PDB file of N, CA and C in Angstrom:
ATOM      1  N   MET A 942       1.410  11.262   3.098  1.00 78.00           N
ATOM      2  CA  MET A 942       1.243  10.124   3.317  1.00 78.00           C
ATOM      3  C   MET A 942       1.269   9.419   4.448  1.00 78.00           C
ATOM      4  N   LEU A 943       2.129   9.554   4.739  1.00 81.00           N
ATOM      5  CA  LEU A 943       2.566   8.080   5.797  1.00 81.00           C
ATOM      6  C   LEU A 943       2.872   9.140   7.089  1.00 81.00           C
ATOM      7  N   LYS A 944       2.507  10.443   7.153  1.00 85.00           N
ATOM      8  CA  LYS A 944       1.770  10.874   8.483  1.00 85.00           C
ATOM      9  C   LYS A 944       0.473  10.880   8.248  1.00 85.00           C
ATOM     10  N   ARG A 945      -0.621  10.757   7.408  1.00 87.00           N
ATOM     11  CA  ARG A 945      -1.787  10.728   7.814  1.00 87.00           C
ATOM     12  C   ARG A 945      -2.229   9.159   8.097  1.00 87.00           C
ATOM     13  N   MET A 946      -1.220   8.331   7.405  1.00 88.00           N
ATOM     14  CA  MET A 946      -1.647   6.750   8.457  1.00 88.00           C
ATOM     15  C   MET A 946      -1.409   6.759   9.691  1.00 88.00           C
ATOM     16  N   SER A 947       0.077   7.553  10.230  1.00 85.00           N
ATOM     17  CA  SER A 947      -0.004   7.479  11.516  1.00 85.00           C
ATOM     18  C   SER A 947      -0.996   7.973  12.227  1.00 85.00           C
ATOM     19  N   ARG A 948      -1.946   9.101  11.922  1.00 90.00           N
ATOM     20  CA  ARG A 948      -3.007   9.497  12.638  1.00 90.00           C
ATOM     21  C   ARG A 948      -3.948   8.867  12.236  1.00 90.00           C
ATOM     22  N   ASP A 949      -4.129   7.591  11.154  1.00 90.00           N
ATOM     23  CA  ASP A 949      -5.092   7.119  11.244  1.00 90.00           C
ATOM     24  C   ASP A 949      -5.870   5.866  12.509  1.00 90.00           C
ATOM     25  N   ASN A 950      -6.670   5.916  13.207  1.00 91.00           N
ATOM     26  CA  ASN A 950      -6.375   5.021  14.454  1.00 91.00           C
ATOM     27  C   ASN A 950      -7.580   3.840  13.445  1.00 91.00           C
ATOM     28  N   SER A 951      -8.429   4.021  12.648  1.00 93.00           N
ATOM     29  CA  SER A 951      -9.092   2.509  12.105  1.00 93.00           C
ATOM     30  C   SER A 951      -7.839   1.791  10.948  1.00 93.00           C
ATOM     31  N   LEU A 952      -6.825   2.179  10.944  1.00 94.00           N
ATOM     32  CA  LEU A 952      -5.688   1.100  10.290  1.00 94.00           C
ATOM     33  C   LEU A 952      -5.001   0.241  11.484  1.00 94.00           C
ATOM     34  N   LEU A 953      -4.988  -0.649  11.307  1.00 94.00           N
ATOM     35  CA  LEU A 953      -4.782  -1.940  11.795  1.00 94.00           C
ATOM     36  C   LEU A 953      -3.399  -2.288  11.397  1.00 94.00           C
ATOM     37  N   ALA A 954      -2.762  -3.224  12.125  1.00 95.00           N
ATOM     38  CA  ALA A 954      -1.495  -3.827  11.565  1.00 95.00           C
ATOM     39  C   ALA A 954      -1.496  -4.239  10.510  1.00 95.00           C
ATOM     40  N   THR A 955      -2.833  -5.393  10.448  1.00 96.00           N
ATOM     41  CA  THR A 955      -2.960  -5.967   8.538  1.00 96.00           C
ATOM     42  C   THR A 955      -2.954  -4.817   7.939  1.00 96.00           C
ATOM     43  N   HIS A 956      -3.079  -3.457   7.518  1.00 96.00           N
ATOM     44  CA  HIS A 956      -3.055  -2.604   6.711  1.00 96.00           C
ATOM     45  C   HIS A 956      -1.458  -2.112   7.033  1.00 96.00           C
ATOM     46  N   MET A 957      -1.012  -1.616   7.640  1.00 95.00           N
ATOM     47  CA  MET A 957       0.229  -1.303   7.467  1.00 95.00           C
ATOM     48  C   MET A 957       0.974  -2.250   7.209  1.00 95.00           C
ATOM     49  N   SER A 958       0.888  -3.848   7.048  1.00 96.00           N
ATOM     50  CA  SER A 958       1.449  -5.050   7.035  1.00 96.00           C
ATOM     51  C   SER A 958       1.452  -4.790   5.236  1.00 96.00           C
ATOM     52  N   LEU A 959       0.515  -4.326   4.916  1.00 97.00           N
ATOM     53  CA  LEU A 959      -0.365  -4.972   3.416  1.00 97.00           C
ATOM     54  C   LEU A 959       0.849  -3.674   2.522  1.00 97.00           C
ATOM     55  N   PHE A 960       0.286  -2.482   3.193  1.00 96.00           N
ATOM     56  CA  PHE A 960       0.975  -1.335   3.102  1.00 96.00           C
ATOM     57  C   PHE A 960       2.419  -1.600   2.664  1.00 96.00           C
ATOM     58  N   THR A 961       2.904  -1.975   3.462  1.00 95.00           N
ATOM     59  CA  THR A 961       4.768  -2.298   3.702  1.00 95.00           C
ATOM     60  C   THR A 961       4.986  -3.185   2.580  1.00 95.00           C
ATOM     61  N   ALA A 962       4.347  -3.928   2.312  1.00 97.00           N
ATOM     62  CA  ALA A 962       4.288  -4.754   1.049  1.00 97.00           C
ATOM     63  C   ALA A 962       4.226  -3.912  -0.417  1.00 97.00           C
ATOM     64  N   LEU A 963       3.581  -3.472  -0.186  1.00 96.00           N
ATOM     65  CA  LEU A 963       3.007  -2.514  -1.435  1.00 96.00           C
ATOM     66  C   LEU A 963       4.307  -1.605  -1.643  1.00 96.00           C
ATOM     67  N   PHE A 964       4.413  -1.241  -0.603  1.00 95.00           N
ATOM     68  CA  PHE A 964       5.524  -0.279  -0.858  1.00 95.00           C
ATOM     69  C   PHE A 964       7.285  -1.170  -1.359  1.00 95.00           C
ATOM     70  N   ILE A 965       6.877  -2.376  -0.986  1.00 95.00           N
ATOM     71  CA  ILE A 965       8.249  -2.953  -1.668  1.00 95.00           C
ATOM     72  C   ILE A 965       8.371  -3.701  -2.680  1.00 95.00           C
ATOM     73  N   CYS A 966       7.110  -3.678  -3.742  1.00 95.00           N
ATOM     74  CA  CYS A 966       6.522  -4.103  -5.061  1.00 95.00           C
ATOM     75  C   CYS A 966       6.383  -2.920  -6.079  1.00 95.00           C
ATOM     76  N   TRP A 967       6.508  -1.759  -5.275  1.00 95.00           N
ATOM     77  CA  TRP A 967       7.092  -0.200  -5.732  1.00 95.00           C
ATOM     78  C   TRP A 967       8.435  -0.423  -5.910  1.00 95.00           C
ATOM     79  N   GLN A 968       8.823  -0.558  -4.997  1.00 95.00           N
ATOM     80  CA  GLN A 968      10.379  -0.227  -4.947  1.00 95.00           C
ATOM     81  C   GLN A 968      11.512  -1.328  -6.150  1.00 95.00           C
ATOM     82  N   ARG A 969      10.375  -2.678  -5.911  1.00 94.00           N
ATOM     83  CA  ARG A 969      11.043  -3.630  -6.851  1.00 94.00           C
ATOM     84  C   ARG A 969      10.663  -3.025  -8.414  1.00 94.00           C
ATOM     85  N   ASN A 970      10.037  -2.344  -8.598  1.00 93.00           N
ATOM     86  CA  ASN A 970       9.561  -1.579 -10.082  1.00 93.00           C
ATOM     87  C   ASN A 970       9.960  -0.483 -10.189  1.00 93.00           C
ATOM     88  N   ALA A 971      11.494  -0.030  -9.412  1.00 94.00           N
ATOM     89  CA  ALA A 971      12.163   1.247  -9.810  1.00 94.00           C
ATOM     90  C   ALA A 971      11.239   2.284  -9.405  1.00 94.00           C
ATOM     91  N   PHE A 972      10.259   2.352  -8.378  1.00 93.00           N
ATOM     92  CA  PHE A 972       9.329   3.230  -7.881  1.00 93.00           C
ATOM     93  C   PHE A 972       8.591   3.983  -9.370  1.00 93.00           C
ATOM     94  N   VAL A 973       8.344   3.132 -10.297  1.00 92.00           N
ATOM     95  CA  VAL A 973       7.634   3.604 -11.066  1.00 92.00           C
ATOM     96  C   VAL A 973       6.126   3.038 -10.966  1.00 92.00           C
ATOM     97  N   SER A 974       4.960   3.971 -11.169  1.00 90.00           N
ATOM     98  CA  SER A 974       3.947   3.905 -10.961  1.00 90.00           C
ATOM     99  C   SER A 974       2.784   3.975 -12.020  1.00 90.00           C
ATOM    100  N   PRO A 975       1.768   3.437 -12.148  1.00 94.00           N
ATOM    101  CA  PRO A 975       1.410   1.937 -11.361  1.00 94.00           C
ATOM    102  C   PRO A 975       1.887   1.162 -11.601  1.00 94.00           C
ATOM    103  N   PHE A 976       2.263   0.141 -10.887  1.00 95.00           N
ATOM    104  CA  PHE A 976       2.762  -0.785 -10.660  1.00 95.00           C
ATOM    105  C   PHE A 976       2.126  -2.269 -10.468  1.00 95.00           C
ATOM    106  N   MET A 977       2.866  -3.394 -11.139  1.00 94.00           N
ATOM    107  CA  MET A 977       1.416  -4.785 -10.877  1.00 94.00           C
ATOM    108  C   MET A 977       2.549  -5.303  -9.604  1.00 94.00           C
ATOM    109  N   VAL A 978       0.979  -5.935  -9.370  1.00 95.00           N
ATOM    110  CA  VAL A 978       1.342  -6.900  -8.214  1.00 95.00           C
ATOM    111  C   VAL A 978       0.411  -7.868  -8.161  1.00 95.00           C
ATOM    112  N   ASN A 979       0.437  -8.953  -7.803  1.00 91.00           N
ATOM    113  CA  ASN A 979      -0.488 -10.148  -7.704  1.00 91.00           C
ATOM    114  C   ASN A 979      -0.716 -10.540  -5.952  1.00 91.00           C
ATOM    115  N   ARG A 980      -1.836 -11.504  -5.577  1.00 92.00           N
ATOM    116  CA  ARG A 980      -2.385 -11.310  -4.309  1.00 92.00           C
ATOM    117  C   ARG A 980      -1.509 -12.061  -3.481  1.00 92.00           C
ATOM    118  N   ARG A 981      -0.714 -13.349  -4.295  1.00 92.00           N
ATOM    119  CA  ARG A 981      -0.317 -14.103  -3.672  1.00 92.00           C
ATOM    120  C   ARG A 981       1.333 -13.562  -2.858  1.00 92.00           C
ATOM    121  N   MET A 982       2.003 -12.912  -3.709  1.00 93.00           N
ATOM    122  CA  MET A 982       3.122 -12.070  -3.463  1.00 93.00           C
ATOM    123  C   MET A 982       2.394 -11.361  -1.725  1.00 93.00           C
ATOM    124  N   LEU A 983       1.559 -10.306  -2.299  1.00 95.00           N
ATOM    125  CA  LEU A 983       1.406  -9.602  -1.428  1.00 95.00           C
ATOM    126  C   LEU A 983       0.622 -10.272  -0.327  1.00 95.00           C
ATOM    127  N   MET A 984       0.155 -11.146  -0.094  1.00 96.00           N
ATOM    128  CA  MET A 984       0.061 -11.810   1.196  1.00 96.00           C
ATOM    129  C   MET A 984       1.759 -12.634   1.986  1.00 96.00           C
ATOM    130  N   THR A 985       2.091 -12.958   1.141  1.00 96.00           N
ATOM    131  CA  THR A 985       3.296 -13.562   1.598  1.00 96.00           C
ATOM    132  C   THR A 985       4.338 -12.539   2.464  1.00 96.00           C
ATOM    133  N   TYR A 986       4.538 -11.352   1.564  1.00 96.00           N
ATOM    134  CA  TYR A 986       5.207 -10.560   2.066  1.00 96.00           C
ATOM    135  C   TYR A 986       5.018  -9.453   3.455  1.00 96.00           C
ATOM    136  N   ALA A 987       3.235  -9.320   3.466  1.00 97.00           N
ATOM    137  CA  ALA A 987       2.406  -8.860   4.130  1.00 97.00           C
ATOM    138  C   ALA A 987       2.280  -9.697   5.781  1.00 97.00           C
ATOM    139  N   LYS A 988       2.481 -11.362   5.380  1.00 97.00           N
ATOM    140  CA  LYS A 988       1.987 -12.548   6.794  1.00 97.00           C
ATOM    141  C   LYS A 988       0.524 -12.316   7.421  1.00 97.00           C
ATOM    142  N   ILE A 989      -0.547 -12.336   5.664  1.00 97.00           N
ATOM    143  CA  ILE A 989      -1.555 -12.148   5.832  1.00 97.00           C
ATOM    144  C   ILE A 989      -1.589 -13.381   4.829  1.00 97.00           C
ATOM    145  N   ALA A 990      -2.617 -14.634   6.288  1.00 97.00           N
ATOM    146  CA  ALA A 990      -2.767 -15.628   5.698  1.00 97.00           C
ATOM    147  C   ALA A 990      -4.047 -16.134   5.151  1.00 97.00           C
ATOM    148  N   SER A 991      -5.116 -14.975   5.289  1.00 97.00           N
ATOM    149  CA  SER A 991      -6.356 -15.153   4.952  1.00 97.00           C
ATOM    150  C   SER A 991      -6.713 -14.427   3.922  1.00 97.00           C
ATOM    151  N   VAL A 992      -7.477 -15.320   2.570  1.00 95.00           N
ATOM    152  CA  VAL A 992      -7.718 -14.288   1.618  1.00 95.00           C
ATOM    153  C   VAL A 992      -8.683 -12.982   1.681  1.00 95.00           C
ATOM    154  N   ALA A 993      -9.556 -13.443   3.011  1.00 97.00           N
ATOM    155  CA  ALA A 993     -10.944 -12.259   3.051  1.00 97.00           C
ATOM    156  C   ALA A 993     -10.240 -10.980   3.320  1.00 97.00           C
ATOM    157  N   THR A 994      -9.200 -11.141   4.800  1.00 97.00           N
ATOM    158  CA  THR A 994      -8.820 -10.518   5.514  1.00 97.00           C
ATOM    159  C   THR A 994      -7.687  -9.493   4.352  1.00 97.00           C
ATOM    160  N   TYR A 995      -7.375 -10.099   3.254  1.00 96.00           N
ATOM    161  CA  TYR A 995      -6.506  -9.762   2.745  1.00 96.00           C
ATOM    162  C   TYR A 995      -7.539  -8.637   1.299  1.00 96.00           C
ATOM    163  N   HIS A 996      -8.372  -9.148   0.998  1.00 95.00           N
ATOM    164  CA  HIS A 996      -9.292  -8.406   0.185  1.00 95.00           C
ATOM    165  C   HIS A 996      -9.867  -6.903   1.249  1.00 95.00           C
ATOM    166  N   LYS A 997     -10.003  -7.849   2.399  1.00 97.00           N
ATOM    167  CA  LYS A 997     -10.599  -6.645   3.266  1.00 97.00           C
ATOM    168  C   LYS A 997      -9.720  -5.706   3.575  1.00 97.00           C
ATOM    169  N   CYS A 998      -8.725  -5.575   3.559  1.00 97.00           N
ATOM    170  CA  CYS A 998      -7.538  -4.744   3.536  1.00 97.00           C
ATOM    171  C   CYS A 998      -7.288  -3.549   2.136  1.00 97.00           C
ATOM    172  N   ILE A 999      -7.290  -4.367   1.172  1.00 96.00           N
ATOM    173  CA  ILE A 999      -6.645  -3.544  -0.019  1.00 96.00           C
ATOM    174  C   ILE A 999      -7.673  -3.011   0.052  1.00 96.00           C
ATOM    175  N   ARG A1000      -9.408  -3.217  -0.189  1.00 96.00           N
ATOM    176  CA  ARG A1000     -10.569  -2.211  -0.445  1.00 96.00           C
ATOM    177  C   ARG A1000     -10.504  -1.175   0.604  1.00 96.00           C
ATOM    178  N   GLU A1001     -10.061  -1.894   2.204  1.00 96.00           N
ATOM    179  CA  GLU A1001     -10.079  -0.563   2.884  1.00 96.00           C
ATOM    180  C   GLU A1001      -9.100   0.703   2.711  1.00 96.00           C
ATOM    181  N   LEU A1002      -8.016   0.044   2.250  1.00 96.00           N
ATOM    182  CA  LEU A1002      -6.843   0.860   1.646  1.00 96.00           C
ATOM    183  C   LEU A1002      -7.127   1.734   0.754  1.00 96.00           C
ATOM    184  N   ARG A1003      -7.976   1.428  -0.456  1.00 96.00           N
ATOM    185  CA  ARG A1003      -8.273   1.914  -1.203  1.00 96.00           C
ATOM    186  C   ARG A1003      -9.723   3.049  -1.116  1.00 96.00           C
ATOM    187  N   GLU A1004     -10.454   2.499   0.408  1.00 95.00           N
ATOM    188  CA  GLU A1004     -11.634   3.527   0.138  1.00 95.00           C
ATOM    189  C   GLU A1004     -11.086   4.667   0.955  1.00 95.00           C
ATOM    190  N   LYS A1005     -10.178   4.706   1.870  1.00 95.00           N
ATOM    191  CA  LYS A1005      -9.695   5.830   2.849  1.00 95.00           C
ATOM    192  C   LYS A1005      -8.505   6.567   1.579  1.00 95.00           C
ATOM    193  N   GLU A1006      -8.755   6.158   0.087  1.00 93.00           N
ATOM    194  CA  GLU A1006      -7.749   6.939  -0.387  1.00 93.00           C
ATOM    195  C   GLU A1006      -6.456   7.238  -0.121  1.00 93.00           C
ATOM    196  N   TYR A1007      -5.863   5.856   0.498  1.00 94.00           N
ATOM    197  CA  TYR A1007      -4.228   5.578   0.305  1.00 94.00           C
ATOM    198  C   TYR A1007      -3.731   5.335  -0.870  1.00 94.00           C
ATOM    199  N   ILE A1008      -4.504   4.348  -1.487  1.00 95.00           N
ATOM    200  CA  ILE A1008      -3.949   3.819  -3.105  1.00 95.00           C
ATOM    201  C   ILE A1008      -5.495   3.644  -3.889  1.00 95.00           C
ATOM    202  N   GLY A1009      -4.323   4.041  -5.121  1.00 95.00           N
ATOM    203  CA  GLY A1009      -5.755   3.010  -6.257  1.00 95.00           C
ATOM    204  C   GLY A1009      -5.181   1.752  -6.304  1.00 95.00           C
ATOM    205  N   TYR A1010      -6.445   1.359  -7.189  1.00 95.00           N
ATOM    206  CA  TYR A1010      -6.533  -0.283  -6.996  1.00 95.00           C
ATOM    207  C   TYR A1010      -7.567  -1.112  -8.274  1.00 95.00           C
ATOM    208  N   LYS A1011      -6.712  -1.160  -9.629  1.00 94.00           N
ATOM    209  CA  LYS A1011      -7.766  -1.930 -10.457  1.00 94.00           C
ATOM    210  C   LYS A1011      -7.522  -2.952 -10.936  1.00 94.00           C
ATOM    211  N   PRO A1012      -8.236  -4.097 -10.472  1.00 92.00           N
ATOM    212  CA  PRO A1012      -7.961  -5.735 -10.109  1.00 92.00           C
ATOM    213  C   PRO A1012      -7.939  -5.971 -11.645  1.00 92.00           C
ATOM    214  N   SER A1013      -7.112  -7.003 -11.481  1.00 90.00           N
ATOM    215  CA  SER A1013      -7.261  -8.120 -12.657  1.00 90.00           C
ATOM    216  C   SER A1013      -7.775  -9.353 -12.354  1.00 90.00           C
ATOM    217  N   TYR A1014      -8.160  -9.866 -13.006  1.00 83.00           N
ATOM    218  CA  TYR A1014      -8.743 -11.584 -12.867  1.00 83.00           C
ATOM    219  C   TYR A1014      -8.055 -12.201 -13.773  1.00 83.00           C
ATOM    220  N   HIS A1015      -6.961 -11.711 -14.491  1.00 81.00           N
ATOM    221  CA  HIS A1015      -6.263 -12.801 -14.909  1.00 81.00           C
ATOM    222  C   HIS A1015      -5.049 -13.235 -13.923  1.00 81.00           C
ATOM    223  N   PRO A1016      -4.739 -14.478 -14.029  1.00 72.00           N
ATOM    224  CA  PRO A1016      -3.716 -15.220 -13.313  1.00 72.00           C
ATOM    225  C   PRO A1016      -2.137 -14.408 -13.044  1.00 72.00           C
ATOM    226  N   GLN A1017      -2.232 -14.211 -14.557  1.00 80.00           N
ATOM    227  CA  GLN A1017      -0.977 -13.900 -14.801  1.00 80.00           C
ATOM    228  C   GLN A1017      -0.411 -12.260 -14.718  1.00 80.00           C
ATOM    229  N   LEU A1018      -1.511 -11.367 -15.067  1.00 85.00           N
ATOM    230  CA  LEU A1018      -1.178 -10.468 -15.339  1.00 85.00           C
ATOM    231  C   LEU A1018      -1.053  -9.356 -14.308  1.00 85.00           C
ATOM    232  N   GLY A1019      -1.565  -9.862 -13.182  1.00 89.00           N
ATOM    233  CA  GLY A1019      -1.386  -8.900 -11.969  1.00 89.00           C
ATOM    234  C   GLY A1019      -2.454  -8.335 -11.698  1.00 89.00           C
ATOM    235  N   SER A1020      -2.317  -6.821 -10.425  1.00 94.00           N
ATOM    236  CA  SER A1020      -3.333  -5.939 -10.376  1.00 94.00           C
ATOM    237  C   SER A1020      -2.809  -4.617 -10.452  1.00 94.00           C
ATOM    238  N   GLN A1021      -3.161  -3.438 -10.718  1.00 95.00           N
ATOM    239  CA  GLN A1021      -2.375  -1.672 -10.987  1.00 95.00           C
ATOM    240  C   GLN A1021      -2.430  -1.697  -9.670  1.00 95.00           C
ATOM    241  N   ILE A1022      -1.814  -1.084  -9.136  1.00 95.00           N
ATOM    242  CA  ILE A1022      -1.947  -0.248  -8.075  1.00 95.00           C
ATOM    243  C   ILE A1022      -1.115   0.840  -8.297  1.00 95.00           C
ATOM    244  N   TRP A1023      -1.131   1.910  -7.556  1.00 94.00           N
ATOM    245  CA  TRP A1023      -0.662   3.535  -7.655  1.00 94.00           C
ATOM    246  C   TRP A1023      -1.149   4.064  -6.495  1.00 94.00           C
ATOM    247  N   TRP A1024      -0.473   5.166  -5.849  1.00 94.00           N
ATOM    248  CA  TRP A1024       0.145   5.962  -4.524  1.00 94.00           C
ATOM    249  C   TRP A1024      -1.117   7.167  -5.154  1.00 94.00           C
ATOM    250  N   LEU A1025      -2.173   7.742  -4.437  1.00 89.00           N
ATOM    251  CA  LEU A1025      -3.060   8.572  -4.382  1.00 89.00           C
ATOM    252  C   LEU A1025      -2.666  10.053  -4.082  1.00 89.00           C
ATOM    253  N   GLU A1026      -1.292   9.218  -2.955  1.00 82.00           N
ATOM    254  CA  GLU A1026      -0.693  10.813  -2.604  1.00 82.00           C
ATOM    255  C   GLU A1026       0.846  10.766  -2.976  1.00 82.00           C
ATOM    256  N   GLN A1027       1.559  11.721  -2.988  1.00 76.00           N
ATOM    257  CA  GLN A1027       2.847  11.581  -3.434  1.00 76.00           C
ATOM    258  C   GLN A1027       3.777  11.603  -1.871  1.00 76.00           C
ATOM    259  N   PHE A1028       4.621  10.498  -1.947  1.00 67.00           N
ATOM    260  CA  PHE A1028       5.916  10.573  -0.501  1.00 67.00           C
ATOM    261  C   PHE A1028       6.483  12.019  -1.037  1.00 67.00           C
ATOM    262  N   ASP A1029       6.769  12.651  -0.064  1.00 58.00           N
ATOM    263  CA  ASP A1029       7.455  14.102  -0.088  1.00 58.00           C
ATOM    264  C   ASP A1029       8.419  13.771   1.264  1.00 58.00           C
ATOM    265  N   ASP A1030       9.296  14.861   1.667  1.00 50.00           N
ATOM    266  CA  ASP A1030      10.179  14.777   2.400  1.00 50.00           C
ATOM    267  C   ASP A1030       9.960  15.334   3.827  1.00 50.00           C
ATOM    268  N   SER A1031       8.677  15.835   3.803  1.00 52.00           N
ATOM    269  CA  SER A1031       7.977  15.725   5.356  1.00 52.00           C
ATOM    270  C   SER A1031       7.744  14.283   5.631  1.00 52.00           C
ATOM    271  N   ASP A1032       7.377  13.286   5.241  1.00 48.00           N
ATOM    272  CA  ASP A1032       6.998  12.077   5.460  1.00 48.00           C
ATOM    273  C   ASP A1032       8.121  11.291   6.024  1.00 48.00           C
ATOM    274  N   ALA A1033       9.612  11.980   5.461  1.00 46.00           N
ATOM    275  CA  ALA A1033      10.593  10.757   5.972  1.00 46.00           C
ATOM    276  C   ALA A1033      10.837  11.498   7.389  1.00 46.00           C
ATOM    277  N   SER A1034      10.627  12.158   8.141  1.00 44.00           N
ATOM    278  CA  SER A1034      11.315  12.620   9.206  1.00 44.00           C
ATOM    279  C   SER A1034      10.871  12.162  10.263  1.00 44.00           C
ATOM    280  N   PRO A1035      11.144  11.788  11.189  1.00 45.00           N
ATOM    281  CA  PRO A1035      10.126  11.452  12.436  1.00 45.00           C
ATOM    282  C   PRO A1035       9.476  12.656  13.469  1.00 45.00           C
ATOM    283  N   PRO A1036       8.521  12.538  14.128  1.00 46.00           N
ATOM    284  CA  PRO A1036       7.863  14.072  14.243  1.00 46.00           C
ATOM    285  C   PRO A1036       8.653  14.312  14.903  1.00 46.00           C
ATOM    286  N   TYR A1037       9.537  13.956  16.340  1.00 44.00           N
ATOM    287  CA  TYR A1037      10.058  14.267  16.822  1.00 44.00           C
ATOM    288  C   TYR A1037      11.800  15.026  16.022  1.00 44.00           C
ATOM    289  N   ILE A1038      11.996  15.319  15.490  1.00 46.00           N
ATOM    290  CA  ILE A1038      13.259  15.843  14.352  1.00 46.00           C
ATOM    291  C   ILE A1038      12.658  17.272  14.159  1.00 46.00           C
ATOM    292  N   THR A1039      13.790  17.918  14.304  1.00 48.00           N
ATOM    293  CA  THR A1039      12.923  19.329  13.676  1.00 48.00           C
ATOM    294  C   THR A1039      14.374  19.778  12.730  1.00 48.00           C
ATOM    295  N   ASN A1040      14.271  20.763  12.294  1.00 52.00           N
ATOM    296  CA  ASN A1040      15.130  21.485  11.399  1.00 52.00           C
ATOM    297  C   ASN A1040      15.597  22.529  11.533  1.00 52.00           C
ATOM    298  N   GLU A1041      15.489  23.004  12.397  1.00 49.00           N
ATOM    299  CA  GLU A1041      16.263  24.177  13.279  1.00 49.00           C
ATOM    300  C   GLU A1041      17.367  24.291  13.165  1.00 49.00           C
TER     301      GLU A1041
END
């Protein structure tokens, strides 16, 4: 997934920042998927100030099939997020490192 993201020229810094915030939430949920998030927390972690920007980025991450997203309109429940691709060992190595 991370390799695909690195090749996706349509992603902006805000997408990557939101993705990182999602990863932090997943980590805090002991890497269990799906996991619950709320907009305020994600915006704080991602340093996104505009609600419109947040909604645009989350929608585009979903449309590009990086995440699954089930919104919740309940303020305490939060929305569900899950990864549409698995993280694997090939994502962990920078492209300049070879296993020779």
